[in-house]
Amino acid sequence: MSDHSTAKRRIVVLISGSGSNLQSFIDGCADGSVNGDVVAVISNKAGVKGLERAAAAAIPNITLDHNSFASRTEFDAALADVIDSFSPDLIVLAGFMRILTPQFVNRFLGRLINIHPSLLPKYPGLHTHQRAIDAGDSEAGATVHFVTAELDGGPAIVQARVELLKNDSAETLASRVLNYEHQIYPLAAEWFCQGRLELRDGHVILDNELLPESGVCVEIAERAE
Ligand code: NHR
Ligand code: GAR
């Protein structure tokens, strides 16, 4: 098919767990707020809830257990081949917990995005909510970014800021941040699917404008889920 603006984009989602962000893509594609189709879901962990969500939506779902590969390089090569077999326009990391090799990242550069539960560049890596609480921060949040070889170091597309409350635990904060994740991640994907968003020379361009370092900062409210 020609690259015509109304053609639905093919989206492959990589998960390792619950897949609530995956669900926001399934729902957004179904209700038309994302001009795409989730064409496959791939998990590096067997038996996770995200695989059930995919099956319930009749989306091909595949488990590729990293433990059955001798090295990260071999796992990533197999993963890349499975992804390519679905000819995706966009690859979405949604709670995907394996660090990807530079070879993998470079194969998909510019069409590989992640959501990270912190206000990057603060707290790359794991345990972001506890780290924000321990630091006494007054706000937390989530960042959608293009994936580059540098872990959680790729340029930001959009951020949502969330007030960090005095009584927050890592769990209460995580659940509030997740609510915002479910809003900003499909939004960023829709910009991509509309052809409005691209990675150019390591910078993010939206509607032909260079975004600031922290991406677009959206003002949104918590939504009933
Ligand atoms: N890979 C690259 N090259 N660049 C990024 O920006 C990536 C990436 C792979 C995943 C998601 C990321 C996050 O949003 C992500 C971004 C896993 C780890 C990790 O330490 C850290 C960050 C992210 C994902 N993983 C351990 C590992 O050895 C395993 C941890 C586990 O299995 O629980 O791969 O936070
Ligand atoms: C989300 O908060 C996501 O930002 C985070 O894991 C959660 C996955 O939830 N991602 C990472 O920490 C990546 N290392 P989900 O499976 O319900 O979408």
PDB file of C-alpha atoms and ligand atoms in Angstrom:
ATOM      1  CA  MET A   1       0.000   0.000   0.000  1.00  0.00           C
ATOM      2  CA  SER A   2       1.217   3.527  -0.666  1.00  0.00           C
ATOM      3  CA  ASP A   3       2.307   5.736   2.209  1.00  0.00           C
ATOM      4  CA  HIS A   4      -0.927   7.621   2.317  1.00  0.00           C
ATOM      5  CA  SER A   5      -1.826   9.534   5.428  1.00  0.00           C
ATOM      6  CA  THR A   6      -4.981   7.604   6.207  1.00  0.00           C
ATOM      7  CA  ALA A   7      -3.352   4.139   6.038  1.00  0.00           C
ATOM      8  CA  LYS A   8      -3.256   2.574   9.478  1.00  0.00           C
ATOM      9  CA  ARG A   9       0.204   2.147  10.898  1.00  0.00           C
ATOM     10  CA  ARG A  10       1.339  -1.305  11.985  1.00  0.00           C
ATOM     11  CA  ILE A  11       2.360  -1.365  15.644  1.00  0.00           C
ATOM     12  CA  VAL A  12       4.288  -4.144  17.437  1.00  0.00           C
ATOM     13  CA  VAL A  13       4.257  -3.939  21.245  1.00  0.00           C
ATOM     14  CA  LEU A  14       6.957  -5.513  23.448  1.00  0.00           C
ATOM     15  CA  ILE A  15       6.016  -6.327  27.032  1.00  0.00           C
ATOM     16  CA  SER A  16       7.268  -8.181  30.099  1.00  0.00           C
ATOM     17  CA  GLY A  17       4.315  -7.979  32.465  1.00  0.00           C
ATOM     18  CA  SER A  18       0.855  -6.667  33.144  1.00  0.00           C
ATOM     19  CA  GLY A  19       0.490  -4.817  29.869  1.00  0.00           C
ATOM     20  CA  SER A  20      -1.741  -1.986  31.070  1.00  0.00           C
ATOM     21  CA  ASN A  21       0.066   0.320  28.625  1.00  0.00           C
ATOM     22  CA  LEU A  22      -0.489  -2.294  25.920  1.00  0.00           C
ATOM     23  CA  GLN A  23      -4.199  -2.122  26.786  1.00  0.00           C
ATOM     24  CA  SER A  24      -4.176   1.641  26.237  1.00  0.00           C
ATOM     25  CA  PHE A  25      -2.868   0.970  22.703  1.00  0.00           C
ATOM     26  CA  ILE A  26      -5.409  -1.780  22.029  1.00  0.00           C
ATOM     27  CA  ASP A  27      -8.191   0.554  23.199  1.00  0.00           C
ATOM     28  CA  GLY A  28      -6.832   3.609  21.373  1.00  0.00           C
ATOM     29  CA  CYS A  29      -6.545   1.676  18.096  1.00  0.00           C
ATOM     30  CA  ALA A  30     -10.067   0.269  18.553  1.00  0.00           C
ATOM     31  CA  ASP A  31     -11.710   3.633  19.259  1.00  0.00           C
ATOM     32  CA  GLY A  32      -9.823   5.450  16.494  1.00  0.00           C
ATOM     33  CA  SER A  33      -7.773   7.751  18.727  1.00  0.00           C
ATOM     34  CA  VAL A  34      -4.667   5.995  17.379  1.00  0.00           C
ATOM     35  CA  ASN A  35      -4.513   5.562  13.605  1.00  0.00           C
ATOM     36  CA  GLY A  36      -2.915   2.153  13.876  1.00  0.00           C
ATOM     37  CA  ASP A  37      -3.366  -1.535  14.562  1.00  0.00           C
ATOM     38  CA  VAL A  38      -1.512  -3.558  17.155  1.00  0.00           C
ATOM     39  CA  VAL A  39      -0.391  -6.362  14.822  1.00  0.00           C
ATOM     40  CA  ALA A  40       1.625  -8.380  17.358  1.00  0.00           C
ATOM     41  CA  VAL A  41       2.554  -8.498  21.036  1.00  0.00           C
ATOM     42  CA  ILE A  42       5.856 -10.057  22.073  1.00  0.00           C
ATOM     43  CA  SER A  43       6.812 -10.873  25.658  1.00  0.00           C
ATOM     44  CA  ASN A  44      10.167 -12.036  27.005  1.00  0.00           C
ATOM     45  CA  LYS A  45       8.274 -13.627  29.919  1.00  0.00           C
ATOM     46  CA  ALA A  46       5.823 -16.510  29.626  1.00  0.00           C
ATOM     47  CA  GLY A  47       2.391 -16.396  31.224  1.00  0.00           C
ATOM     48  CA  VAL A  48       2.122 -12.656  31.871  1.00  0.00           C
ATOM     49  CA  LYS A  49      -1.176 -10.794  31.887  1.00  0.00           C
ATOM     50  CA  GLY A  50      -0.256  -8.704  28.847  1.00  0.00           C
ATOM     51  CA  LEU A  51      -0.268 -11.875  26.712  1.00  0.00           C
ATOM     52  CA  GLU A  52      -3.833 -12.572  27.880  1.00  0.00           C
ATOM     53  CA  ARG A  53      -4.849  -9.023  26.988  1.00  0.00           C
ATOM     54  CA  ALA A  54      -3.482  -9.580  23.464  1.00  0.00           C
ATOM     55  CA  ALA A  55      -5.245 -12.929  23.113  1.00  0.00           C
ATOM     56  CA  ALA A  56      -8.519 -11.379  24.314  1.00  0.00           C
ATOM     57  CA  ALA A  57      -8.197  -8.805  21.517  1.00  0.00           C
ATOM     58  CA  ALA A  58      -7.332 -11.552  18.958  1.00  0.00           C
ATOM     59  CA  ILE A  59      -3.832 -10.134  18.448  1.00  0.00           C
ATOM     60  CA  PRO A  60      -0.999 -12.585  17.655  1.00  0.00           C
ATOM     61  CA  ASN A  61       1.023 -12.980  20.837  1.00  0.00           C
ATOM     62  CA  ILE A  62       4.438 -14.516  21.089  1.00  0.00           C
ATOM     63  CA  THR A  63       6.673 -15.438  23.984  1.00  0.00           C
ATOM     64  CA  LEU A  64      10.392 -15.242  23.337  1.00  0.00           C
ATOM     65  CA  ASP A  65      12.087 -16.182  26.603  1.00  0.00           C
ATOM     66  CA  HIS A  66      15.487 -14.513  26.895  1.00  0.00           C
ATOM     67  CA  ASN A  67      16.622 -17.419  29.131  1.00  0.00           C
ATOM     68  CA  SER A  68      16.586 -19.757  26.157  1.00  0.00           C
ATOM     69  CA  PHE A  69      19.291 -17.745  24.381  1.00  0.00           C
ATOM     70  CA  ALA A  70      23.012 -17.944  25.093  1.00  0.00           C
ATOM     71  CA  SER A  71      23.585 -14.192  24.964  1.00  0.00           C
ATOM     72  CA  ARG A  72      21.863 -10.826  24.759  1.00  0.00           C
ATOM     73  CA  THR A  73      23.064 -10.533  21.170  1.00  0.00           C
ATOM     74  CA  GLU A  74      21.398 -13.804  20.175  1.00  0.00           C
ATOM     75  CA  PHE A  75      18.168 -12.946  21.970  1.00  0.00           C
ATOM     76  CA  ASP A  76      18.066  -9.531  20.330  1.00  0.00           C
ATOM     77  CA  ALA A  77      18.752 -10.987  16.868  1.00  0.00           C
ATOM     78  CA  ALA A  78      15.876 -13.453  17.259  1.00  0.00           C
ATOM     79  CA  LEU A  79      13.603 -10.743  18.646  1.00  0.00           C
ATOM     80  CA  ALA A  80      14.430  -8.430  15.738  1.00  0.00           C
ATOM     81  CA  ASP A  81      13.586 -11.172  13.233  1.00  0.00           C
ATOM     82  CA  VAL A  82      10.215 -11.858  14.858  1.00  0.00           C
ATOM     83  CA  ILE A  83       9.455  -8.126  14.887  1.00  0.00           C
ATOM     84  CA  ASP A  84      10.413  -7.750  11.222  1.00  0.00           C
ATOM     85  CA  SER A  85       8.155 -10.657  10.264  1.00  0.00           C
ATOM     86  CA  PHE A  86       5.224  -8.335  11.151  1.00  0.00           C
ATOM     87  CA  SER A  87       6.561  -5.404   9.037  1.00  0.00           C
ATOM     88  CA  PRO A  88       5.855  -2.785  11.699  1.00  0.00           C
ATOM     89  CA  ASP A  89       5.924   0.973  11.216  1.00  0.00           C
ATOM     90  CA  LEU A  90       6.300   1.509  14.963  1.00  0.00           C
ATOM     91  CA  ILE A  91       7.716  -0.652  17.779  1.00  0.00           C
ATOM     92  CA  VAL A  92       6.507   0.200  21.280  1.00  0.00           C
ATOM     93  CA  LEU A  93       8.238  -0.867  24.519  1.00  0.00           C
ATOM     94  CA  ALA A  94       5.485  -1.112  27.128  1.00  0.00           C
ATOM     95  CA  GLY A  95       6.959  -2.260  30.412  1.00  0.00           C
ATOM     96  CA  PHE A  96       9.587  -4.234  28.500  1.00  0.00           C
ATOM     97  CA  MET A  97      12.311  -5.073  31.006  1.00  0.00           C
ATOM     98  CA  ARG A  98      15.317  -6.165  28.915  1.00  0.00           C
ATOM     99  CA  ILE A  99      18.080  -3.782  27.957  1.00  0.00           C
ATOM    100  CA  LEU A 100      18.503  -3.862  24.170  1.00  0.00           C
ATOM    101  CA  THR A 101      21.834  -4.033  22.355  1.00  0.00           C
ATOM    102  CA  PRO A 102      23.028  -1.168  20.135  1.00  0.00           C
ATOM    103  CA  GLN A 103      22.662  -3.459  17.078  1.00  0.00           C
ATOM    104  CA  PHE A 104      18.983  -3.963  17.875  1.00  0.00           C
ATOM    105  CA  VAL A 105      18.349  -0.302  18.616  1.00  0.00           C
ATOM    106  CA  ASN A 106      20.084   0.841  15.435  1.00  0.00           C
ATOM    107  CA  ARG A 107      18.069  -1.584  13.302  1.00  0.00           C
ATOM    108  CA  PHE A 108      14.854   0.116  14.449  1.00  0.00           C
ATOM    109  CA  LEU A 109      16.154   3.632  15.158  1.00  0.00           C
ATOM    110  CA  GLY A 110      13.457   6.270  14.684  1.00  0.00           C
ATOM    111  CA  ARG A 111      10.570   3.825  14.969  1.00  0.00           C
ATOM    112  CA  LEU A 112      11.262   2.440  18.446  1.00  0.00           C
ATOM    113  CA  ILE A 113       9.756   4.229  21.469  1.00  0.00           C
ATOM    114  CA  ASN A 114       9.599   3.616  25.221  1.00  0.00           C
ATOM    115  CA  ILE A 115       7.704   4.939  28.196  1.00  0.00           C
ATOM    116  CA  HIS A 116       9.729   5.391  31.338  1.00  0.00           C
ATOM    117  CA  PRO A 117       8.150   6.109  34.714  1.00  0.00           C
ATOM    118  CA  SER A 118      10.170   9.194  35.688  1.00  0.00           C
ATOM    119  CA  LEU A 119      10.797  12.730  34.530  1.00  0.00           C
ATOM    120  CA  LEU A 120      13.885  11.897  32.470  1.00  0.00           C
ATOM    121  CA  PRO A 121      16.779  12.740  32.621  1.00  0.00           C
ATOM    122  CA  LYS A 122      16.025  12.060  36.307  1.00  0.00           C
ATOM    123  CA  TYR A 123      16.126   8.399  37.379  1.00  0.00           C
ATOM    124  CA  PRO A 124      16.975   6.310  34.336  1.00  0.00           C
ATOM    125  CA  GLY A 125      16.959   2.565  35.043  1.00  0.00           C
ATOM    126  CA  LEU A 126      14.899   0.780  37.681  1.00  0.00           C
ATOM    127  CA  HIS A 127      13.012   1.628  40.935  1.00  0.00           C
ATOM    128  CA  THR A 128      12.195   5.142  39.780  1.00  0.00           C
ATOM    129  CA  HIS A 129       9.303   5.798  42.175  1.00  0.00           C
ATOM    130  CA  GLN A 130      11.207   4.819  45.322  1.00  0.00           C
ATOM    131  CA  ARG A 131      14.148   6.930  44.175  1.00  0.00           C
ATOM    132  CA  ALA A 132      11.903  10.002  43.701  1.00  0.00           C
ATOM    133  CA  ILE A 133      10.379   9.462  47.172  1.00  0.00           C
ATOM    134  CA  ASP A 134      13.783   8.949  48.808  1.00  0.00           C
ATOM    135  CA  ALA A 135      15.077  12.144  47.188  1.00  0.00           C
ATOM    136  CA  GLY A 136      12.158  14.128  48.672  1.00  0.00           C
ATOM    137  CA  ASP A 137      10.996  15.272  45.229  1.00  0.00           C
ATOM    138  CA  SER A 138       7.750  17.256  45.040  1.00  0.00           C
ATOM    139  CA  GLU A 139       6.844  15.862  41.630  1.00  0.00           C
ATOM    140  CA  ALA A 140       7.254  12.711  39.611  1.00  0.00           C
ATOM    141  CA  GLY A 141       5.968  11.628  36.225  1.00  0.00           C
ATOM    142  CA  ALA A 142       6.548   9.700  33.041  1.00  0.00           C
ATOM    143  CA  THR A 143       8.425  10.290  29.806  1.00  0.00           C
ATOM    144  CA  VAL A 144       7.871   8.879  26.320  1.00  0.00           C
ATOM    145  CA  HIS A 145      11.135   8.879  24.369  1.00  0.00           C
ATOM    146  CA  PHE A 146      12.747   7.515  21.244  1.00  0.00           C
ATOM    147  CA  VAL A 147      14.968   4.588  22.193  1.00  0.00           C
ATOM    148  CA  THR A 148      18.690   4.941  21.550  1.00  0.00           C
ATOM    149  CA  ALA A 149      21.600   2.747  22.654  1.00  0.00           C
ATOM    150  CA  GLU A 150      21.939   4.822  25.825  1.00  0.00           C
ATOM    151  CA  LEU A 151      19.547   3.360  28.421  1.00  0.00           C
ATOM    152  CA  ASP A 152      16.630   5.760  28.948  1.00  0.00           C
ATOM    153  CA  GLY A 153      18.840   8.389  27.317  1.00  0.00           C
ATOM    154  CA  GLY A 154      17.030   8.850  23.998  1.00  0.00           C
ATOM    155  CA  PRO A 155      15.372  12.185  23.219  1.00  0.00           C
ATOM    156  CA  ALA A 156      12.052  12.919  24.896  1.00  0.00           C
ATOM    157  CA  ILE A 157       8.757  13.191  23.013  1.00  0.00           C
ATOM    158  CA  VAL A 158       6.292  13.959  25.789  1.00  0.00           C
ATOM    159  CA  GLN A 159       6.241  14.191  29.581  1.00  0.00           C
ATOM    160  CA  ALA A 160       3.436  14.224  32.131  1.00  0.00           C
ATOM    161  CA  ARG A 161       4.120  15.637  35.587  1.00  0.00           C
ATOM    162  CA  VAL A 162       2.398  14.234  38.655  1.00  0.00           C
ATOM    163  CA  GLU A 163       2.404  15.750  42.150  1.00  0.00           C
ATOM    164  CA  LEU A 164       4.267  13.575  44.647  1.00  0.00           C
ATOM    165  CA  LEU A 165       2.217  13.520  47.877  1.00  0.00           C
ATOM    166  CA  LYS A 166       3.641  13.338  51.399  1.00  0.00           C
ATOM    167  CA  ASN A 167       2.071   9.952  52.100  1.00  0.00           C
ATOM    168  CA  ASP A 168       2.937   8.351  48.765  1.00  0.00           C
ATOM    169  CA  SER A 169       4.500   4.900  48.719  1.00  0.00           C
ATOM    170  CA  ALA A 170       6.183   3.574  45.581  1.00  0.00           C
ATOM    171  CA  GLU A 171       2.913   1.689  44.903  1.00  0.00           C
ATOM    172  CA  THR A 172       0.508   4.629  45.278  1.00  0.00           C
ATOM    173  CA  LEU A 173       2.781   6.844  43.204  1.00  0.00           C
ATOM    174  CA  ALA A 174       3.201   4.143  40.524  1.00  0.00           C
ATOM    175  CA  SER A 175      -0.549   3.764  40.136  1.00  0.00           C
ATOM    176  CA  ARG A 176      -1.067   7.532  39.733  1.00  0.00           C
ATOM    177  CA  VAL A 177       1.801   7.775  37.244  1.00  0.00           C
ATOM    178  CA  LEU A 178       0.414   4.793  35.284  1.00  0.00           C
ATOM    179  CA  ASN A 179      -2.893   6.626  34.829  1.00  0.00           C
ATOM    180  CA  TYR A 180      -0.971   9.418  33.053  1.00  0.00           C
ATOM    181  CA  GLU A 181       1.129   6.922  31.105  1.00  0.00           C
ATOM    182  CA  HIS A 182      -2.076   5.499  29.620  1.00  0.00           C
ATOM    183  CA  GLN A 183      -2.907   8.965  28.297  1.00  0.00           C
ATOM    184  CA  ILE A 184       0.452  10.216  26.981  1.00  0.00           C
ATOM    185  CA  TYR A 185       1.708   6.994  25.369  1.00  0.00           C
ATOM    186  CA  PRO A 186      -1.140   6.578  22.850  1.00  0.00           C
ATOM    187  CA  LEU A 187      -0.975  10.342  22.245  1.00  0.00           C
ATOM    188  CA  ALA A 188       2.702  10.146  21.245  1.00  0.00           C
ATOM    189  CA  ALA A 189       1.937   7.108  19.086  1.00  0.00           C
ATOM    190  CA  GLU A 190      -0.850   8.975  17.336  1.00  0.00           C
ATOM    191  CA  TRP A 191       1.536  11.823  16.445  1.00  0.00           C
ATOM    192  CA  PHE A 192       3.843   9.188  14.960  1.00  0.00           C
ATOM    193  CA  CYS A 193       1.016   7.453  13.106  1.00  0.00           C
ATOM    194  CA  GLN A 194      -0.099  10.766  11.634  1.00  0.00           C
ATOM    195  CA  GLY A 195       3.416  11.310  10.284  1.00  0.00           C
ATOM    196  CA  ARG A 196       3.868  14.370  12.502  1.00  0.00           C
ATOM    197  CA  LEU A 197       6.677  12.976  14.678  1.00  0.00           C
ATOM    198  CA  GLU A 198      10.188  11.960  13.739  1.00  0.00           C
ATOM    199  CA  LEU A 199      13.686  11.443  15.057  1.00  0.00           C
ATOM    200  CA  ARG A 200      16.072  13.513  12.949  1.00  0.00           C
ATOM    201  CA  ASP A 201      19.813  13.655  13.712  1.00  0.00           C
ATOM    202  CA  GLY A 202      19.160  12.660  17.315  1.00  0.00           C
ATOM    203  CA  HIS A 203      16.492  15.320  17.819  1.00  0.00           C
ATOM    204  CA  VAL A 204      12.727  15.040  18.004  1.00  0.00           C
ATOM    205  CA  ILE A 205      10.717  16.920  15.403  1.00  0.00           C
ATOM    206  CA  LEU A 206       6.962  17.427  15.868  1.00  0.00           C
ATOM    207  CA  ASP A 207       5.079  19.285  13.141  1.00  0.00           C
ATOM    208  CA  ASN A 208       8.425  20.394  11.667  1.00  0.00           C
ATOM    209  CA  GLU A 209       9.501  22.006  14.932  1.00  0.00           C
ATOM    210  CA  LEU A 210      12.372  20.901  17.120  1.00  0.00           C
ATOM    211  CA  LEU A 211      11.090  19.909  20.565  1.00  0.00           C
ATOM    212  CA  PRO A 212      12.782  21.113  23.761  1.00  0.00           C
ATOM    213  CA  GLU A 213      14.954  18.605  25.706  1.00  0.00           C
ATOM    214  CA  SER A 214      12.062  17.470  27.894  1.00  0.00           C
ATOM    215  CA  GLY A 215       9.666  17.024  24.974  1.00  0.00           C
ATOM    216  CA  VAL A 216       6.115  18.331  25.003  1.00  0.00           C
ATOM    217  CA  CYS A 217       4.857  18.890  28.556  1.00  0.00           C
ATOM    218  CA  VAL A 218       1.149  18.067  28.648  1.00  0.00           C
ATOM    219  CA  GLU A 219      -1.257  19.379  31.250  1.00  0.00           C
ATOM    220  CA  ILE A 220      -3.699  16.579  31.847  1.00  0.00           C
ATOM    221  CA  ALA A 221      -5.846  15.368  34.716  1.00  0.00           C
ATOM    222  CA  GLU A 222      -6.069  11.929  36.218  1.00  0.00           C
ATOM    223  CA  ARG A 223      -8.699   9.967  34.287  1.00  0.00           C
ATOM    224  CA  ALA A 224     -11.145   7.409  35.676  1.00  0.00           C
ATOM    225  CA  GLU A 225     -10.066   3.890  34.623  1.00  0.00           C
TER     226      GLU A 225
HETATM  227  N1  NHR B   1      17.403  -0.530  25.612  1.00  0.00           N
HETATM  228  C1  NHR B   1      18.128   0.499  25.158  1.00  0.00           C
HETATM  229  N2  NHR B   1      19.215   0.214  24.442  1.00  0.00           N
HETATM  230  N3  NHR B   1      17.815   1.792  25.411  1.00  0.00           N
HETATM  231  C2  NHR B   1      16.753   2.075  26.156  1.00  0.00           C
HETATM  232  O1  NHR B   1      16.452   3.347  26.390  1.00  0.00           O
HETATM  233  C3  NHR B   1      15.936   1.035  26.681  1.00  0.00           C
HETATM  234  C4  NHR B   1      16.305  -0.281  26.367  1.00  0.00           C
HETATM  235  C5  NHR B   1      15.556  -1.365  26.858  1.00  0.00           C
HETATM  236  C6  NHR B   1      14.481  -1.143  27.681  1.00  0.00           C
HETATM  237  C7  NHR B   1      13.056   0.357  29.044  1.00  0.00           C
HETATM  238  C8  NHR B   1      13.702   0.784  30.377  1.00  0.00           C
HETATM  239  C9  NHR B   1      12.762   1.605  31.239  1.00  0.00           C
HETATM  240  O2  NHR B   1      11.918   2.331  30.725  1.00  0.00           O
HETATM  241  C10 NHR B   1      14.134   0.161  28.030  1.00  0.00           C
HETATM  242  C11 NHR B   1      14.835   1.263  27.508  1.00  0.00           C
HETATM  243  C12 NHR B   1      15.032  -2.520  31.630  1.00  0.00           C
HETATM  244  C13 NHR B   1      16.070  -2.148  32.452  1.00  0.00           C
HETATM  245  C14 NHR B   1      16.939  -3.177  33.136  1.00  0.00           C
HETATM  246  O3  NHR B   1      17.802  -2.832  33.923  1.00  0.00           O
HETATM  247  C15 NHR B   1      16.312  -0.795  32.602  1.00  0.00           C
HETATM  248  C16 NHR B   1      15.537   0.139  31.929  1.00  0.00           C
HETATM  249  C17 NHR B   1      14.495  -0.264  31.096  1.00  0.00           C
HETATM  250  C18 NHR B   1      14.239  -1.607  30.968  1.00  0.00           C
HETATM  251  N4  NHR B   1      16.769  -4.494  32.820  1.00  0.00           N
HETATM  252  C19 NHR B   1      17.541  -5.612  33.345  1.00  0.00           C
HETATM  253  C20 NHR B   1      18.460  -6.211  32.251  1.00  0.00           C
HETATM  254  O4  NHR B   1      19.480  -6.808  32.627  1.00  0.00           O
HETATM  255  C21 NHR B   1      16.639  -6.758  33.770  1.00  0.00           C
HETATM  256  C22 NHR B   1      15.668  -6.370  34.837  1.00  0.00           C
HETATM  257  C23 NHR B   1      14.571  -7.400  35.047  1.00  0.00           C
HETATM  258  O5  NHR B   1      14.453  -8.380  34.281  1.00  0.00           O
HETATM  259  O6  NHR B   1      13.764  -7.178  35.967  1.00  0.00           O
HETATM  260  O7  NHR B   1      18.136  -6.113  31.046  1.00  0.00           O
HETATM  261  O8  NHR B   1      12.919   1.606  32.487  1.00  0.00           O
HETATM  262  C1  GAR B   2       4.992   1.110  33.532  1.00  0.00           C
HETATM  263  O1  GAR B   2       4.952   1.983  34.634  1.00  0.00           O
HETATM  264  C2  GAR B   2       6.181   1.450  32.667  1.00  0.00           C
HETATM  265  O2  GAR B   2       6.437   2.831  32.587  1.00  0.00           O
HETATM  266  C3  GAR B   2       7.268   0.762  33.420  1.00  0.00           C
HETATM  267  O3  GAR B   2       6.717  -0.452  33.866  1.00  0.00           O
HETATM  268  C4  GAR B   2       5.309  -0.315  33.986  1.00  0.00           C
HETATM  269  C5  GAR B   2       4.665  -1.357  33.097  1.00  0.00           C
HETATM  270  O4  GAR B   2       3.305  -1.434  33.322  1.00  0.00           O
HETATM  271  N1  GAR B   2       8.390   0.506  32.571  1.00  0.00           N
HETATM  272  C6  GAR B   2       9.580   0.229  33.044  1.00  0.00           C
HETATM  273  O5  GAR B   2       9.853   0.319  34.234  1.00  0.00           O
HETATM  274  C7  GAR B   2      10.557  -0.213  32.008  1.00  0.00           C
HETATM  275  N2  GAR B   2      11.758  -0.594  32.638  1.00  0.00           N
HETATM  276  P1  GAR B   2       2.363  -2.205  32.284  1.00  0.00           P
HETATM  277  O6  GAR B   2       2.980  -3.563  32.025  1.00  0.00           O
HETATM  278  O7  GAR B   2       1.076  -2.325  33.041  1.00  0.00           O
HETATM  279  O8  GAR B   2       2.262  -1.378  31.048  1.00  0.00           O
END
